[in-house]
């Protein structure tokens, strides 16, 4: 689980980050660094959004 220190320096978590900002930060973080897993709250929010997207679109191709 390497810590990508350069990425962390360039991408500090904003103070009082909104859920949107935290989700975006953790998505970018998971692509750049593996120092810690996504918190359950972020995983749950991503799952919730995927569900919302899937149920709002009638033209899924999968
Ligand atoms: Zn990290």
PDB file of C-alpha atoms and ligand atoms in Angstrom:
ATOM      1  CA  UNK A   1       0.000   0.000   0.000  1.00  0.00           C
ATOM      2  CA  UNK A   2       2.295   2.792  -1.138  1.00  0.00           C
ATOM      3  CA  UNK A   3       1.597   6.324  -0.033  1.00  0.00           C
ATOM      4  CA  UNK A   4       1.690   8.727  -2.940  1.00  0.00           C
ATOM      5  CA  UNK A   5       3.064  11.663  -0.949  1.00  0.00           C
ATOM      6  CA  UNK A   6       3.375  13.925  -3.986  1.00  0.00           C
ATOM      7  CA  UNK A   7      -0.296  13.410  -4.827  1.00  0.00           C
ATOM      8  CA  UNK A   8      -1.335  14.133  -1.256  1.00  0.00           C
ATOM      9  CA  UNK A   9       0.675  17.354  -1.233  1.00  0.00           C
ATOM     10  CA  UNK A  10      -0.998  18.442  -4.454  1.00  0.00           C
ATOM     11  CA  UNK A  11      -4.495  17.389  -3.344  1.00  0.00           C
ATOM     12  CA  UNK A  12      -5.219  18.366   0.239  1.00  0.00           C
ATOM     13  CA  UNK A  13      -8.734  17.536   1.405  1.00  0.00           C
ATOM     14  CA  UNK A  14     -10.616  20.856   1.583  1.00  0.00           C
ATOM     15  CA  UNK A  15     -11.643  22.026   5.014  1.00  0.00           C
ATOM     16  CA  UNK A  16     -15.372  21.561   5.568  1.00  0.00           C
ATOM     17  CA  UNK A  17     -15.511  19.598   2.331  1.00  0.00           C
ATOM     18  CA  UNK A  18     -18.978  18.887   1.010  1.00  0.00           C
ATOM     19  CA  UNK A  19     -20.011  15.326   0.298  1.00  0.00           C
ATOM     20  CA  UNK A  20     -19.508  16.069  -3.408  1.00  0.00           C
ATOM     21  CA  UNK A  21     -15.972  17.262  -2.764  1.00  0.00           C
ATOM     22  CA  UNK A  22     -15.196  14.259  -0.595  1.00  0.00           C
ATOM     23  CA  UNK A  23     -16.541  11.834  -3.186  1.00  0.00           C
ATOM     24  CA  UNK A  24     -14.484  13.529  -5.914  1.00  0.00           C
ATOM     25  CA  UNK A  25     -11.409  13.554  -3.683  1.00  0.00           C
ATOM     26  CA  UNK A  26     -11.682   9.880  -2.842  1.00  0.00           C
ATOM     27  CA  UNK A  27     -12.268   8.896  -6.465  1.00  0.00           C
ATOM     28  CA  UNK A  28      -9.121  10.754  -7.493  1.00  0.00           C
ATOM     29  CA  UNK A  29      -7.306   9.411  -4.456  1.00  0.00           C
ATOM     30  CA  UNK A  30      -8.162   5.790  -5.142  1.00  0.00           C
ATOM     31  CA  UNK A  31      -6.777   6.173  -8.665  1.00  0.00           C
ATOM     32  CA  UNK A  32      -3.547   7.786  -7.498  1.00  0.00           C
ATOM     33  CA  UNK A  33      -2.784   6.274  -4.117  1.00  0.00           C
ATOM     34  CA  UNK A  34      -3.597   3.243  -1.983  1.00  0.00           C
ATOM     35  CA  UNK A  35      -2.636   4.466   1.449  1.00  0.00           C
ATOM     36  CA  UNK A  36      -6.111   3.871   2.830  1.00  0.00           C
ATOM     37  CA  UNK A  37      -9.424   2.507   1.618  1.00  0.00           C
ATOM     38  CA  UNK A  38     -12.453   4.650   0.863  1.00  0.00           C
ATOM     39  CA  UNK A  39     -14.509   5.317   3.972  1.00  0.00           C
ATOM     40  CA  UNK A  40     -17.805   3.470   4.147  1.00  0.00           C
ATOM     41  CA  UNK A  41     -19.686   6.760   3.837  1.00  0.00           C
ATOM     42  CA  UNK A  42     -18.056   7.421   0.457  1.00  0.00           C
ATOM     43  CA  UNK A  43     -18.567   3.862  -0.776  1.00  0.00           C
ATOM     44  CA  UNK A  44     -22.224   4.074   0.251  1.00  0.00           C
ATOM     45  CA  UNK A  45     -22.660   7.405  -1.533  1.00  0.00           C
ATOM     46  CA  UNK A  46     -21.107   6.050  -4.738  1.00  0.00           C
ATOM     47  CA  UNK A  47     -23.416   3.038  -4.585  1.00  0.00           C
ATOM     48  CA  UNK A  48     -26.386   5.326  -3.985  1.00  0.00           C
ATOM     49  CA  UNK A  49     -25.450   7.473  -7.008  1.00  0.00           C
ATOM     50  CA  UNK A  50     -24.946   4.448  -9.227  1.00  0.00           C
ATOM     51  CA  UNK A  51     -28.367   3.179  -8.211  1.00  0.00           C
ATOM     52  CA  UNK A  52     -29.910   6.582  -8.879  1.00  0.00           C
ATOM     53  CA  UNK A  53     -28.256   6.774 -12.283  1.00  0.00           C
ATOM     54  CA  UNK A  54     -29.249   3.239 -13.217  1.00  0.00           C
ATOM     55  CA  UNK A  55     -32.882   3.698 -12.276  1.00  0.00           C
ATOM     56  CA  UNK A  56     -33.238   7.093 -13.986  1.00  0.00           C
ATOM     57  CA  UNK A  57     -32.031   5.863 -17.376  1.00  0.00           C
ATOM     58  CA  UNK A  58     -34.289   3.666 -19.425  1.00  0.00           C
ATOM     59  CA  UNK A  59     -31.651   2.988 -22.055  1.00  0.00           C
ATOM     60  CA  UNK A  60     -29.015   0.977 -20.291  1.00  0.00           C
ATOM     61  CA  UNK A  61     -26.809  -1.006 -22.617  1.00  0.00           C
ATOM     62  CA  UNK A  62     -25.591  -3.653 -20.207  1.00  0.00           C
TER      63      UNK A  62
HETATM   64 ZN1  LIG B   1      -3.296   8.295  -0.073  1.00  0.00          ZN
END
